[in-house]
Coordinates of C-alpha atoms and ligand atoms in Angstrom, one line a residue:
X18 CA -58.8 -19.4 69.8
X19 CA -55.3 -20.8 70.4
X20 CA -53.1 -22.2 67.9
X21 CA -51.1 -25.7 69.4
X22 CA -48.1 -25.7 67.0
X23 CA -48.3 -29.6 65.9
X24 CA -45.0 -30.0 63.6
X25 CA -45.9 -33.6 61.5
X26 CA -43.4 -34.6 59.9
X27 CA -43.0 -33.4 55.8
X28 CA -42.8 -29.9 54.6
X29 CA -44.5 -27.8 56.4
X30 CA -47.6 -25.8 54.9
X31 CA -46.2 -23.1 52.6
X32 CA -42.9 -24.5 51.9
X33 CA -43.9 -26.1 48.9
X34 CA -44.2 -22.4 47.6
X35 CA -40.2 -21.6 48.1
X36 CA -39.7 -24.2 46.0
X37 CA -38.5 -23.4 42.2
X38 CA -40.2 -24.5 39.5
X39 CA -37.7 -27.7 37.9
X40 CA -38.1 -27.1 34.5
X41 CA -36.7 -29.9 32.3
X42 CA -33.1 -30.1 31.0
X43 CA -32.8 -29.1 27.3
X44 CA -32.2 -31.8 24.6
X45 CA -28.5 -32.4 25.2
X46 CA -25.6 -35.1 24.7
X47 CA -23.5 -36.0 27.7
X48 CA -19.9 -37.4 26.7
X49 CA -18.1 -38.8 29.4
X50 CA -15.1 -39.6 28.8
X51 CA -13.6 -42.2 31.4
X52 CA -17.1 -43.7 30.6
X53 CA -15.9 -46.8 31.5
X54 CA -14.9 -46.5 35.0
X55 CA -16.2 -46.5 38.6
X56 CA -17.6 -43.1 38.7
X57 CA -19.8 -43.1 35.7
X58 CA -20.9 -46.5 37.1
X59 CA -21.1 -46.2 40.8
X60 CA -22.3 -42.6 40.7
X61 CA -22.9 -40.7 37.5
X62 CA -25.4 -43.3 35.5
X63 CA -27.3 -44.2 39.1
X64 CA -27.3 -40.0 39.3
X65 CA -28.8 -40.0 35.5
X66 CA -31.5 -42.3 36.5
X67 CA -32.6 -40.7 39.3
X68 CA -33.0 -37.8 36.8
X69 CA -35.1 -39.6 34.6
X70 CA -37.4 -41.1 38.0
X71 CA -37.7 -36.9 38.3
X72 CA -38.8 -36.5 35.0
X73 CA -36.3 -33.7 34.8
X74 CA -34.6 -35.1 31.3
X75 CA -35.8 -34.1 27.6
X76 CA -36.4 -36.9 25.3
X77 CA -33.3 -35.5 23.4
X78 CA -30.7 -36.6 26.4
X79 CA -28.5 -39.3 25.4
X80 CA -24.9 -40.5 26.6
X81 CA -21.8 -41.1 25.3
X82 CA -19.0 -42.8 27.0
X83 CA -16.0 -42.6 25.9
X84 CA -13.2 -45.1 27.0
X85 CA -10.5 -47.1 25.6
X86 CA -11.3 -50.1 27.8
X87 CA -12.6 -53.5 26.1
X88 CA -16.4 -52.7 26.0
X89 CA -19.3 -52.2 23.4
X90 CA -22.6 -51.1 23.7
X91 CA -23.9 -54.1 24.8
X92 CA -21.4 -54.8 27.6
X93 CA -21.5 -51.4 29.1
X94 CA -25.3 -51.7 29.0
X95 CA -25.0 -55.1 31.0
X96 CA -22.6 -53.8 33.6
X97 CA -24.3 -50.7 34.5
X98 CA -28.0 -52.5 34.5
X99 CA -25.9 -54.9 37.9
X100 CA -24.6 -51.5 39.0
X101 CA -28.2 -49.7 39.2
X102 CA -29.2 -53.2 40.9
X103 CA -27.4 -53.0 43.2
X104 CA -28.2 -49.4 43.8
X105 CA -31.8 -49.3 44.3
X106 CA -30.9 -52.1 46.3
X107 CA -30.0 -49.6 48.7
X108 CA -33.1 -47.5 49.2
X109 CA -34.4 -47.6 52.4
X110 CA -38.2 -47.1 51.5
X111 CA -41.0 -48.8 49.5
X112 CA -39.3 -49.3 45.6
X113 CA -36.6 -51.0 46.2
X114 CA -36.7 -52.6 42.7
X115 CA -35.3 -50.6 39.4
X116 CA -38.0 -48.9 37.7
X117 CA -37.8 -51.2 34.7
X118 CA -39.7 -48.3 32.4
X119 CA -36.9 -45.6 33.5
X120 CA -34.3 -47.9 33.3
X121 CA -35.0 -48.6 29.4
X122 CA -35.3 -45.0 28.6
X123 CA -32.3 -44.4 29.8
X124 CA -30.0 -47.2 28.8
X125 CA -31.1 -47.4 24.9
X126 CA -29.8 -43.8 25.6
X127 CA -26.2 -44.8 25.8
X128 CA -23.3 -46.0 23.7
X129 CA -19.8 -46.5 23.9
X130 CA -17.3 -45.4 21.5
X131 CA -14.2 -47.0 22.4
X132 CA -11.0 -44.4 21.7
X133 CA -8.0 -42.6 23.1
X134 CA -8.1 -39.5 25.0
X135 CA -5.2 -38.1 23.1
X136 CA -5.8 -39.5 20.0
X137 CA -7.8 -36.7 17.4
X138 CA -9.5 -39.7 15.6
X139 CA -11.7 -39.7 18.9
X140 CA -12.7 -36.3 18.4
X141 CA -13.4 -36.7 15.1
X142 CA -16.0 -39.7 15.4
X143 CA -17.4 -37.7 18.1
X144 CA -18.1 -34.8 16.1
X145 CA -20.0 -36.5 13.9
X146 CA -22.0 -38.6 16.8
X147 CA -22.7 -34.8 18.5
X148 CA -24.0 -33.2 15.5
X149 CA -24.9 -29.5 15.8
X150 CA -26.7 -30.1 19.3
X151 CA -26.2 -29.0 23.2
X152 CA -23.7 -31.1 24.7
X153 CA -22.1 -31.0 28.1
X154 CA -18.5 -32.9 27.7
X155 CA -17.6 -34.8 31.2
X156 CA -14.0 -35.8 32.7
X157 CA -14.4 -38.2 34.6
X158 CA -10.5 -39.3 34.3
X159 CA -7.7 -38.6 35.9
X160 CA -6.2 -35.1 36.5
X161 CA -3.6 -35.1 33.5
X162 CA -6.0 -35.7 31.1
X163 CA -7.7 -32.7 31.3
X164 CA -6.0 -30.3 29.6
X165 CA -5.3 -32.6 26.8
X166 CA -8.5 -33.8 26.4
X167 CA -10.4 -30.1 26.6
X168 CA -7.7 -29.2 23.3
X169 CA -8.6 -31.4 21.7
X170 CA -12.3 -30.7 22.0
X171 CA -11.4 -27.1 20.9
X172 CA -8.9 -28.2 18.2
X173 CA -11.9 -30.6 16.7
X174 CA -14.5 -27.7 17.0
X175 CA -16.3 -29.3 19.4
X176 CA -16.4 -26.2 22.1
X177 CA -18.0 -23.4 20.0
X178 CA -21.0 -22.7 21.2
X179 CA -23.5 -20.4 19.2
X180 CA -27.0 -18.5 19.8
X181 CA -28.3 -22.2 19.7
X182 CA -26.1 -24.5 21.2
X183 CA -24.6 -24.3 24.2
X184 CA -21.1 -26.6 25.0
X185 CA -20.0 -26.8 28.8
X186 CA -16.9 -28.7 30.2
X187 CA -17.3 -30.6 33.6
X188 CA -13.8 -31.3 35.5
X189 CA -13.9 -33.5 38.5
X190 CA -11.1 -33.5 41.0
X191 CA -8.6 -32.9 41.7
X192 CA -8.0 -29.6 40.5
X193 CA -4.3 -29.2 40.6
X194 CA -2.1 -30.0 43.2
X195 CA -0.9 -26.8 44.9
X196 CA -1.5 -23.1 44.0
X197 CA 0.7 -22.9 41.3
X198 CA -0.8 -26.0 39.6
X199 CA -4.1 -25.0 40.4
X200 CA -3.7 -21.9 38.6
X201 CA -1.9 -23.6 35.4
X202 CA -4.6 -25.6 34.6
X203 CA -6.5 -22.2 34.9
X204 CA -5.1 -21.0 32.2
X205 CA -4.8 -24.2 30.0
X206 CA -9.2 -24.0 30.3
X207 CA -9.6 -21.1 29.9
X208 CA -7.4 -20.3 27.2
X209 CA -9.8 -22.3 24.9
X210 CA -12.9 -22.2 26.9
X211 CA -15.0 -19.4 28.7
X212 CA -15.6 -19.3 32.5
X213 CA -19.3 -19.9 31.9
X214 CA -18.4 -23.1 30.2
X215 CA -16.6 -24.4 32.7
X216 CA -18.3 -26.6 35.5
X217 CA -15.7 -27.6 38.2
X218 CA -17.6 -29.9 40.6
X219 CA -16.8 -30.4 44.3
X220 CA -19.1 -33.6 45.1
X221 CA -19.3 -31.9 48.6
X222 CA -21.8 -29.4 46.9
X223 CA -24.2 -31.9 45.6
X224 CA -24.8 -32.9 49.4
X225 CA -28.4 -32.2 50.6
X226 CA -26.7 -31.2 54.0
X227 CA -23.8 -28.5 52.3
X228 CA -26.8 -27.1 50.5
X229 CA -28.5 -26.7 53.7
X230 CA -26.0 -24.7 55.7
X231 CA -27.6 -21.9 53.5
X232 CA -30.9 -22.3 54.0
X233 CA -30.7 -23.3 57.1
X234 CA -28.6 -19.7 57.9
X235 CA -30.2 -17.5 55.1
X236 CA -33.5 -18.5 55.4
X237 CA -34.9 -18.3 59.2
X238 CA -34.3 -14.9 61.3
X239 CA -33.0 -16.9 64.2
X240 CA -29.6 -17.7 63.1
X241 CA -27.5 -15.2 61.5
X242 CA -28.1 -12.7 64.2
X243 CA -26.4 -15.1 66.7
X244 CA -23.7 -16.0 63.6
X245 CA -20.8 -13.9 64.8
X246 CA -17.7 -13.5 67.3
X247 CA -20.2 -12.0 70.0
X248 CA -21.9 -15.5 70.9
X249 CA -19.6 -17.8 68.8
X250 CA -16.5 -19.3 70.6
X251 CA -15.2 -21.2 67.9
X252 CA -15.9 -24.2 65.0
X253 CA -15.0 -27.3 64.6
X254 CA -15.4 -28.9 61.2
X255 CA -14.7 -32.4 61.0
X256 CA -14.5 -34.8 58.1
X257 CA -13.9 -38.7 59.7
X258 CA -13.4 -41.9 57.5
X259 CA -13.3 -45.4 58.4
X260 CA -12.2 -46.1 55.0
X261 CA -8.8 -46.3 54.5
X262 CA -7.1 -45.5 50.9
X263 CA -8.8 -48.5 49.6
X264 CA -7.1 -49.1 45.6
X265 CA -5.9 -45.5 45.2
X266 CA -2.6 -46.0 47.0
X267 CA -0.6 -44.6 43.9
X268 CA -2.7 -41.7 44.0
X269 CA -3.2 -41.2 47.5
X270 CA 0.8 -41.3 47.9
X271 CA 1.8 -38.1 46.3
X272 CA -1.9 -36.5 47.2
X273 CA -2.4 -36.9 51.2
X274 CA -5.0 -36.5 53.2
X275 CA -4.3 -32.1 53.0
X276 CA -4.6 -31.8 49.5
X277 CA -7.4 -34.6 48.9
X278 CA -10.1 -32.7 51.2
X279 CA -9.1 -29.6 52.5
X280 CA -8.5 -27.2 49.7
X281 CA -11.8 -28.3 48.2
X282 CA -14.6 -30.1 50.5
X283 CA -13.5 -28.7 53.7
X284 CA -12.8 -25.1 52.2
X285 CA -16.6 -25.3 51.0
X286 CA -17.7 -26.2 54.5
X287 CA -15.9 -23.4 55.5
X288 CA -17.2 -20.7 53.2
X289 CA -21.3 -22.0 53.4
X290 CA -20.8 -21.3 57.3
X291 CA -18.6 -18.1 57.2
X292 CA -19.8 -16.4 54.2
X293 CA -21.8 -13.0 54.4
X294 CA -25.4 -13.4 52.7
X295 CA -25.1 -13.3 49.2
X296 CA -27.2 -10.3 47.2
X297 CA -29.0 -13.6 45.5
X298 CA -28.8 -16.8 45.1
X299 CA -27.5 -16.2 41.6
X300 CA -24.0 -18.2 40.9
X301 CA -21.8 -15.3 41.0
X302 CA -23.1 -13.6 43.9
X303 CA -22.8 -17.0 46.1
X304 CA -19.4 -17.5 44.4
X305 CA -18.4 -13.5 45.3
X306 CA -18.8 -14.0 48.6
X307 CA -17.6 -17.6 49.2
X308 CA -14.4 -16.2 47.5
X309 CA -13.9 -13.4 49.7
X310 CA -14.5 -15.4 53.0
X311 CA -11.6 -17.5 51.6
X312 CA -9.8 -15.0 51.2
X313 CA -9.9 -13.4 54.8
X314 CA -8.5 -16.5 56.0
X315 CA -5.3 -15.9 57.3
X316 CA -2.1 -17.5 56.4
X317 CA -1.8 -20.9 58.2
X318 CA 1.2 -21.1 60.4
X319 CA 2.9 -24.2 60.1
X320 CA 2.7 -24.9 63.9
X321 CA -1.2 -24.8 63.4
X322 CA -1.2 -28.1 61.2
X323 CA -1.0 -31.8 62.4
X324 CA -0.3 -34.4 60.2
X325 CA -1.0 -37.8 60.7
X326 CA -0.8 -41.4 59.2
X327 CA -2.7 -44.7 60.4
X328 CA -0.7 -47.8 62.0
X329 CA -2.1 -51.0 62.1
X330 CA -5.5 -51.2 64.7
X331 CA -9.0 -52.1 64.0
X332 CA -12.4 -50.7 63.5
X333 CA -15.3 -52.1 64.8
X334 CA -13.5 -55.5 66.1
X335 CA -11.8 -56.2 62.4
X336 CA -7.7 -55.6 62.3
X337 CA -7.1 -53.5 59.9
X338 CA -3.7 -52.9 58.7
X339 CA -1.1 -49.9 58.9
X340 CA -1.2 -47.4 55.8
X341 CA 2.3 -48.5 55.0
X342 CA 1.2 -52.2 54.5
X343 CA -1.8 -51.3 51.9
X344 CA -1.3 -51.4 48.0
X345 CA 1.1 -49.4 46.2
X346 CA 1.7 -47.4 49.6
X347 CA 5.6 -46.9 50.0
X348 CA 6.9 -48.7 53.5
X349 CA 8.7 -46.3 54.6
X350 CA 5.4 -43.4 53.5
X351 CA 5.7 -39.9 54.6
X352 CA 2.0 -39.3 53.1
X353 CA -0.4 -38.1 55.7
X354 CA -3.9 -39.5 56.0
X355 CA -4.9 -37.0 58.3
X356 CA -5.1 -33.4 59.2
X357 CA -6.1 -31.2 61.8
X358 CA -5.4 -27.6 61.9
X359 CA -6.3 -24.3 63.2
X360 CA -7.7 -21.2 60.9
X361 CA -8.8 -17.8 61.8
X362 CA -10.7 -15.5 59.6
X363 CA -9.6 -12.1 59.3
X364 CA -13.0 -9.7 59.2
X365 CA -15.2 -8.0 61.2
X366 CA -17.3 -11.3 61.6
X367 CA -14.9 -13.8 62.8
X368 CA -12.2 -12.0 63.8
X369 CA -10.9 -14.2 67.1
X370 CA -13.3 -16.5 66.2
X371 CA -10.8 -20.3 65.7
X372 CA -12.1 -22.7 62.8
X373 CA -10.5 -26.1 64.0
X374 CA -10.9 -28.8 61.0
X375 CA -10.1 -32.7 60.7
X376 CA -10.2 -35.3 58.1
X377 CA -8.8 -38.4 57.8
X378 CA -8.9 -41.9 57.3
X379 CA -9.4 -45.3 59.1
X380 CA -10.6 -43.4 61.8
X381 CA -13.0 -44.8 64.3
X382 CA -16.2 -43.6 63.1
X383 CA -17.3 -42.2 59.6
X384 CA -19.1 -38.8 60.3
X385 CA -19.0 -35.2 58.7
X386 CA -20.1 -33.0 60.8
X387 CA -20.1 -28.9 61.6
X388 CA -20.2 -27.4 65.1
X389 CA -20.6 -24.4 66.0
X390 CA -19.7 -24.2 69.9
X391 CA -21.9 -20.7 71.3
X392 CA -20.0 -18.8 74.2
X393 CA -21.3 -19.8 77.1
X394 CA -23.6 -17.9 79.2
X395 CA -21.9 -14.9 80.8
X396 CA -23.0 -16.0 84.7
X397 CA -24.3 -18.4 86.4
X398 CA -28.1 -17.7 87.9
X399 CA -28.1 -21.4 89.2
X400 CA -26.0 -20.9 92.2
X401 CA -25.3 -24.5 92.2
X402 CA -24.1 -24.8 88.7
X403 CA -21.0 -22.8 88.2
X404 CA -21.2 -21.3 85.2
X405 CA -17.8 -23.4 83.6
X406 CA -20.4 -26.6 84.2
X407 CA -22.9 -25.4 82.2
X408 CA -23.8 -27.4 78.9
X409 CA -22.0 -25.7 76.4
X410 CA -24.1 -24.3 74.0
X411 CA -23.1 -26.6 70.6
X412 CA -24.9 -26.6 67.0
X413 CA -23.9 -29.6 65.2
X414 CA -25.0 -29.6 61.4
X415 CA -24.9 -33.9 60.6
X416 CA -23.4 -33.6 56.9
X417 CA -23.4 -37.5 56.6
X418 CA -23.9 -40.2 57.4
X419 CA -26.5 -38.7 59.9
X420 CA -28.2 -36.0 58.2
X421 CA -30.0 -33.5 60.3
X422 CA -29.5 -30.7 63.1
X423 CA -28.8 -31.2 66.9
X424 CA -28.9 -28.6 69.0
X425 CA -27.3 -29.1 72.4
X426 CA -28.1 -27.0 75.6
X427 CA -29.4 -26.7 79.1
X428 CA -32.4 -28.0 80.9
X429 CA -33.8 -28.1 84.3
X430 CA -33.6 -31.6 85.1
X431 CA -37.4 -32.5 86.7
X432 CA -37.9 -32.3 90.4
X433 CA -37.9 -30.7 93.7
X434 CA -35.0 -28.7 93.0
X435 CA -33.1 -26.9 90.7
X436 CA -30.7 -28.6 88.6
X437 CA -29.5 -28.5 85.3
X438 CA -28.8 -30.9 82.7
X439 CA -28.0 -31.4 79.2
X440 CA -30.1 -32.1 76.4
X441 CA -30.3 -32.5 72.7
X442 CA -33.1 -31.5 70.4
X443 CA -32.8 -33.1 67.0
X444 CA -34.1 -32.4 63.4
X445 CA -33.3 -35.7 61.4
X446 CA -33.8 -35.6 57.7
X447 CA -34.8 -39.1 56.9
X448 CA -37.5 -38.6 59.7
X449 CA -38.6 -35.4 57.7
X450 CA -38.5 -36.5 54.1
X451 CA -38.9 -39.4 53.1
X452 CA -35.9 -39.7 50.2
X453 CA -34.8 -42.8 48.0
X454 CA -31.1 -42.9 47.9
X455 CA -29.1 -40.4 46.2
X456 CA -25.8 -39.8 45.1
X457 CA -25.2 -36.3 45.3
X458 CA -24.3 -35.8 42.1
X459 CA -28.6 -35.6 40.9
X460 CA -28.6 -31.5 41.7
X461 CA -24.8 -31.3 40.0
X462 CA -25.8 -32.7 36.8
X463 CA -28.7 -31.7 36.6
X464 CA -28.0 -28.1 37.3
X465 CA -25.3 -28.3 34.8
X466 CA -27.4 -29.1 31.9
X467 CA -30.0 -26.1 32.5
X468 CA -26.5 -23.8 33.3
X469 CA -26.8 -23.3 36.6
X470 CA -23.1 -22.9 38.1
X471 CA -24.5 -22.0 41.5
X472 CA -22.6 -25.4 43.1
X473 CA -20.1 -25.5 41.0
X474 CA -16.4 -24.2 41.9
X475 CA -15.8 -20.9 39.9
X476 CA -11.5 -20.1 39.1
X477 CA -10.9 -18.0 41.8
X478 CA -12.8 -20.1 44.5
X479 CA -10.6 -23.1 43.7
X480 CA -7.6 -20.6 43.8
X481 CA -9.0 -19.3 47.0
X482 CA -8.8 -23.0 48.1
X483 CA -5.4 -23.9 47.6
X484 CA -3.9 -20.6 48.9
X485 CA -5.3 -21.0 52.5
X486 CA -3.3 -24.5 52.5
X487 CA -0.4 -23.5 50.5
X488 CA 1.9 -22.5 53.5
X489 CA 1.6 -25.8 54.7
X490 CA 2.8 -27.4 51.6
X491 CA 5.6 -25.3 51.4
X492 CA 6.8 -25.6 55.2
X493 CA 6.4 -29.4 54.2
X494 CA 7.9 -29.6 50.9
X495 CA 11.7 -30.1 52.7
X496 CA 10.6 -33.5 53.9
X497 CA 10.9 -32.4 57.5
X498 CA 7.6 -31.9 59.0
X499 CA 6.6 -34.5 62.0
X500 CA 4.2 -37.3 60.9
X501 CA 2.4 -38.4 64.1
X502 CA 1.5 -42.1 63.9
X503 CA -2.4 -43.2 65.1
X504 CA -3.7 -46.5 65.3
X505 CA -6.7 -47.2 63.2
X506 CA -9.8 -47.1 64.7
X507 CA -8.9 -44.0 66.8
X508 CA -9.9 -40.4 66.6
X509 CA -6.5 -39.4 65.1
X510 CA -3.0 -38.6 66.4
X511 CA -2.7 -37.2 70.2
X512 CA -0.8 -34.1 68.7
X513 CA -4.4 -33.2 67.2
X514 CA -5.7 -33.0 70.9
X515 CA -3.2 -31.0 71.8
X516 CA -3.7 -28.5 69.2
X517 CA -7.2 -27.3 70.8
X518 CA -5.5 -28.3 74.6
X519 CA -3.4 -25.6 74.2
X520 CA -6.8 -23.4 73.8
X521 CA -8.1 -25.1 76.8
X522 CA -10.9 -26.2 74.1
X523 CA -11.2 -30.4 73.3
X524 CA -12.8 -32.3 69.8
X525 CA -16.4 -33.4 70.3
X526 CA -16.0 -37.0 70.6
X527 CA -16.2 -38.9 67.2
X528 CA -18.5 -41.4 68.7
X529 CA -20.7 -39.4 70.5
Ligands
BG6_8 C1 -13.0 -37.7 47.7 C2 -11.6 -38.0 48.2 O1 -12.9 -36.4 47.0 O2 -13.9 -37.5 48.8 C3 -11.7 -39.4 48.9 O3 -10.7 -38.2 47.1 C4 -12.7 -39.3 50.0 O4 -10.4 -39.8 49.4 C5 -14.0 -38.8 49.5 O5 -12.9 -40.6 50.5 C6 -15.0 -38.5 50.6 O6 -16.3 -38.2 50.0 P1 -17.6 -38.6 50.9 O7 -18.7 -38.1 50.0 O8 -17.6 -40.1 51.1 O9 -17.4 -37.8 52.1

């Protein structure tokens, strides 16, 4: 008897069994400090919940947030109960109300203590609030604070761990600001603390679509033998914002669209699509070999790199104003808000092979996306089609805010005669599985409190980050470098077209 393959959407009859078994987080105390800002609010607490919806949090979780802004248990509750409003507000599907049962769990969970990050009185009330137990201590605050606030922890005893406790540090970005910076603060954690204490996070990694580049590639036989310099011409990773710096101008002004995305996010996107298959999925042996892709990349030469800032335009028919003319931005800015630049990866692999990357702001469309442009067939059997006319081969991987695979090749276009054509076949995630809305950071925290580093950044990866951009900021640190202007609402500067030109390769269009 035939089989017809009939794909319904879902997952598909034994994938449940690939699955691991979630086991529930042990009892644990989360301190954040910064616990009064927009990231515990917008992203961390709406994160938590979703955790609790999972029923992947022990009865023994509870929060503190630590701040020194004007708040008390009661207020914080109220502001983050509008928050998670608005959140759920958000879901596409059925519940589009907050689970009023979760919600209570979770909020008689958490108090404020009100206190100074540098102040040891902090420390010392915490001490007592943590008791003897697991806790996982969270910066969400600004860069400088880190250090100080991770001695402190040590100088109040609050980072032993013992057989029975464990006590891990999670440091949000930006982590450093160059090499040498990157590799200080280094040092400063892990003079007090050990690496398996330390959870770096790149929110890039808490995707569902990052975490997919490996499954997609390590998990089906059809990819990886294609996944070299014999069939790949080249990749283009781009990272496009319509956003433009928004209320971070002061940071944004001394950080720049190079140091805000590519040593980190992009330099992930990099390493899940260039990395050799890890010996497991265990956290060091991803980590090894992200490490050592990073590491193959070859110094950048300045002439590679295209730096850009946004002039006044407008996006989707509303003006929009020039980077010079937003908050806090300098008028006379040098910063760049975006960048486009060539890489090539010294190994057997990718040698040849070019990794063009973008990213930047108030650009005319928001997308991530990956693609991987295939050579093209080597001759034409369609006498009629000339082989340069044929649809290039392209895998796009949608990061966000499309989430999915297209595959782009060629077709005979119905009829009488032979033609070819172009077509796209398309895997779409939200067609697939049916997902309330997340925020990325569900996996991250959660995979922090049952110690699995997997996603998180280990020293030398971030190292390995900063060193494939350093020669940039050094052959810009004399103030010299050409800033190409681009109206917002366009794809970027023409000097980043010309950077693939010169190839004879072009961007895939940004609205396509
Ligand atoms: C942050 C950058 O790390 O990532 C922001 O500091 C940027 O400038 C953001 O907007 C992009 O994240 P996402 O998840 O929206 O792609």
């Amino acid at each position: 008897m035939s089989e017809s393959l009939e794909l319904q959407p879902g997952p598909l009859d034994g994938g449940d069994a690939l699955e691991r078994a979630p086991r529930r987080s042990q009892p644990c105390t989360m301190v954040i400090f910064g616990g009064g800002g927009d990231l515990t609010r917008r992203l961390l607490v709406p994160a938590i919940y979703n955790l609790v919806g999972a029923g992947l949090l022990d009865e023994g979780f509870s929060i503190i947030a630590v701040d020194w802004s004007d708040l008390d248990d009661e207020r914080l509750r109220e502001q983050l109960t509008q928050t998670m409003r608005e959140f759920v507000a958000k879901r596409r599907a059925s519940a589009a109300a907050l689970n009023e049962e979760n919600w209570d769990w979770l909020s008689q969970r958490i108090s404020f203590l009100r206190g100074a990050f540098d102040d040891a009185k902090t420390y010392q009330t915490l001490s007592s609030l943590c008791g003897v137990g697991n806790c996982v201590f969270y910066l969400a605050v600004a860069a400088r604070f880190f250090a100080p606030i991770v001695a402190q922890l040590e100088a109040a005893g609050l980072t032993r761990e013992t057989e029975s406790r464990f006590r891990r540090v999670v440091v949000e970005k930006p982590f450093g600001s160059d090499l040498a910076s990157a590799k200080a603060l280094n040092a400063q954690l892990l003079n007090v603390l050990d690496e398996s204490q330390i959870y770096r996070i790149d929110h890039y990694l808490g995707k569902e679509t990052v975490q997919n580049i490996l499954a997609l590639r390590f998990s089906n036989g059809f990819f990886e033998p294609l996944w070299n310099r014999q069939n790949i011409d080249h990749v283009q990773i781009t990272a496009a914002e319509t956003v433009g710096v928004e209320k971070r101008g002061r940071f944004y002004e001394t950080t720049g669209a190079l140091r805000d995305m590519v040593p980190n996010h992009i330099m992930q996107l990099l390493a899940m699509v260039a990395m050799e298959a890890p010996i497991s999925f265990d956290a060091d042996a991803v980590r090894d070999e992200k490490s050592k892709v990073l590491a193959a990349v070859h110094e950048l030469a300045p002439g590679d790199v295209v730096r850009g800032q946004y002039t006044e335009g407008s996006i989707a028919g509303r003006p929009m104003p020039g980077y010079r003319g937003e908050p806090d931005v300098s008028p006379d800015s040098e910063t760049e808000t975006f960048v486009a630049m060539k890489l090539t990866i010294d190994n057997w692999r990718w040698a040849g092979v070019p990794f063009y990357v973008r990213t930047g702001k108030r650009l005319t469309t928001r997308k991530t996306e990956i693609a991987i442009h295939f050579k093209s067939a080597p001759y034409a059997l369609f006498r009629d089609t000339p082989v340069e006319q044929l649809t290039p081969n392209i895998m796009v991987m949608q990061i966000q805010p499309s989430e999915g695979v297209t595959m782009q090749f060629s077709a005979k276009v119905p009829g009488p005669t032979v033609k070819l054509g172009g077509v796209r076949m398309k895997f779409d995630y939200a067609d697939w599985f049916q997902e309330g809305p997340s925020t990325g950071y569900e996996t991250l925290i959660y995979d922090c409190l049952i110690g699995d580093a997997t996603l998180f950044q280990r020293a030398d990866n971030v190292e390995a980050g900063w060193a494939v951009v350093q020669p940039a900021l050094d052959a810009w640190s004399d103030g010299h470098s050409t800033l190409h202007p681009y109206a917002a609402g366009k794809a970027g500067p023409d000097a980043a077209d010309a950077l693939l030109a010169r190839d004879g390769r072009h961007w895939l269009r940004l609205n396509g």
